Amino acid sequence: MSEPKILGQFQLEHRTIQVSGDDGNTGTVWLRRVHPDPPMALGCVVELDSSTPRLRLYRAEWPDALRDQAKEQTLAIWRSARA
């Protein structure tokens, strides 16, 4: 199994979040906080190729507005990587 490819990153408040995915799995990408330290796996966005992608966070409890912003930023990076 190959390492996930880094597709991009975005800022969300004080966090820098990295988006990565596999070439063979176009419906899911993974989110990882790379700043501030320590780096931490945050979760994933699944069903990207559907009309209702879902953000699944491992531990973070974010308000709805922040969750929506993270999902939209992730979708934009994913779409850009596929173009």
Coordinates of C-alpha atoms in Angstrom, one line a residue:
M1 CA 0.0 0.0 0.0
S2 CA 1.4 3.4 -1.0
E3 CA 1.5 6.5 1.2
P4 CA -1.3 9.0 0.7
K5 CA -0.4 11.8 -1.6
I6 CA -0.5 15.3 -0.2
L7 CA -3.1 17.2 -2.2
G8 CA -2.8 20.6 -0.4
Q9 CA -3.3 22.5 2.8
F10 CA -5.5 25.3 4.2
Q11 CA -5.7 27.6 7.2
L12 CA -8.6 27.2 9.6
E13 CA -8.4 29.8 12.4
H14 CA -5.0 29.1 14.0
R15 CA -4.6 25.7 12.4
T16 CA -2.8 24.6 9.3
I17 CA -4.5 21.5 7.9
Q18 CA -3.0 19.2 5.3
V19 CA -5.3 17.2 3.0
S20 CA -4.1 13.9 1.6
G21 CA -5.5 11.0 -0.4
D22 CA -4.8 7.9 -2.4
D23 CA -4.9 7.8 -6.2
G24 CA -7.0 4.7 -6.0
N25 CA -9.6 6.0 -3.5
T26 CA -11.2 9.1 -5.0
G27 CA -14.1 9.2 -2.5
T28 CA -12.1 9.9 0.7
V29 CA -9.4 12.3 1.8
W30 CA -7.7 12.6 5.2
L31 CA -7.1 15.7 7.3
R32 CA -4.0 16.2 9.4
R33 CA -3.2 19.3 11.5
V34 CA 0.4 20.2 10.8
H35 CA 0.5 23.4 12.8
P36 CA 0.5 24.1 15.7
D37 CA 2.7 21.3 17.1
P38 CA 2.2 18.4 17.6
P39 CA 1.0 17.2 14.2
M40 CA -2.3 15.3 14.7
A41 CA -4.6 13.2 12.5
L42 CA -8.0 15.1 12.6
G43 CA -10.2 12.8 10.5
C44 CA -11.5 12.5 7.0
V45 CA -14.0 13.6 4.5
V46 CA -15.8 10.7 2.9
E47 CA -18.2 10.4 -0.1
L48 CA -16.5 13.3 -1.9
D49 CA -17.9 12.1 -5.2
S50 CA -21.5 12.3 -3.9
S51 CA -23.9 15.2 -3.4
T52 CA -23.5 15.0 0.4
P53 CA -19.8 14.6 1.4
R54 CA -19.4 14.0 5.2
L55 CA -16.7 15.3 7.5
R56 CA -15.7 12.8 10.2
L57 CA -13.5 14.1 13.0
Y58 CA -11.7 11.7 15.3
R59 CA -11.5 13.9 18.4
A60 CA -12.1 17.5 17.6
E61 CA -15.4 19.2 18.6
W62 CA -15.9 22.1 16.2
P63 CA -18.9 24.3 15.9
D64 CA -21.0 23.7 12.7
A65 CA -19.7 26.8 11.0
L66 CA -16.1 25.7 11.4
R67 CA -17.0 22.1 10.3
D68 CA -18.7 23.5 7.1
Q69 CA -15.6 25.7 6.4
A70 CA -13.2 22.7 6.8
K71 CA -15.4 20.6 4.5
E72 CA -15.6 23.3 1.8
Q73 CA -11.9 24.0 1.9
T74 CA -11.2 20.2 1.6
L75 CA -13.6 19.8 -1.3
A76 CA -11.9 22.7 -3.1
I77 CA -8.5 21.1 -2.7
W78 CA -9.8 17.7 -3.8
R79 CA -11.5 19.1 -6.9
S80 CA -8.3 21.0 -7.8
A81 CA -6.2 17.9 -7.4
R82 CA -8.5 16.0 -9.8
A83 CA -8.4 18.7 -12.5

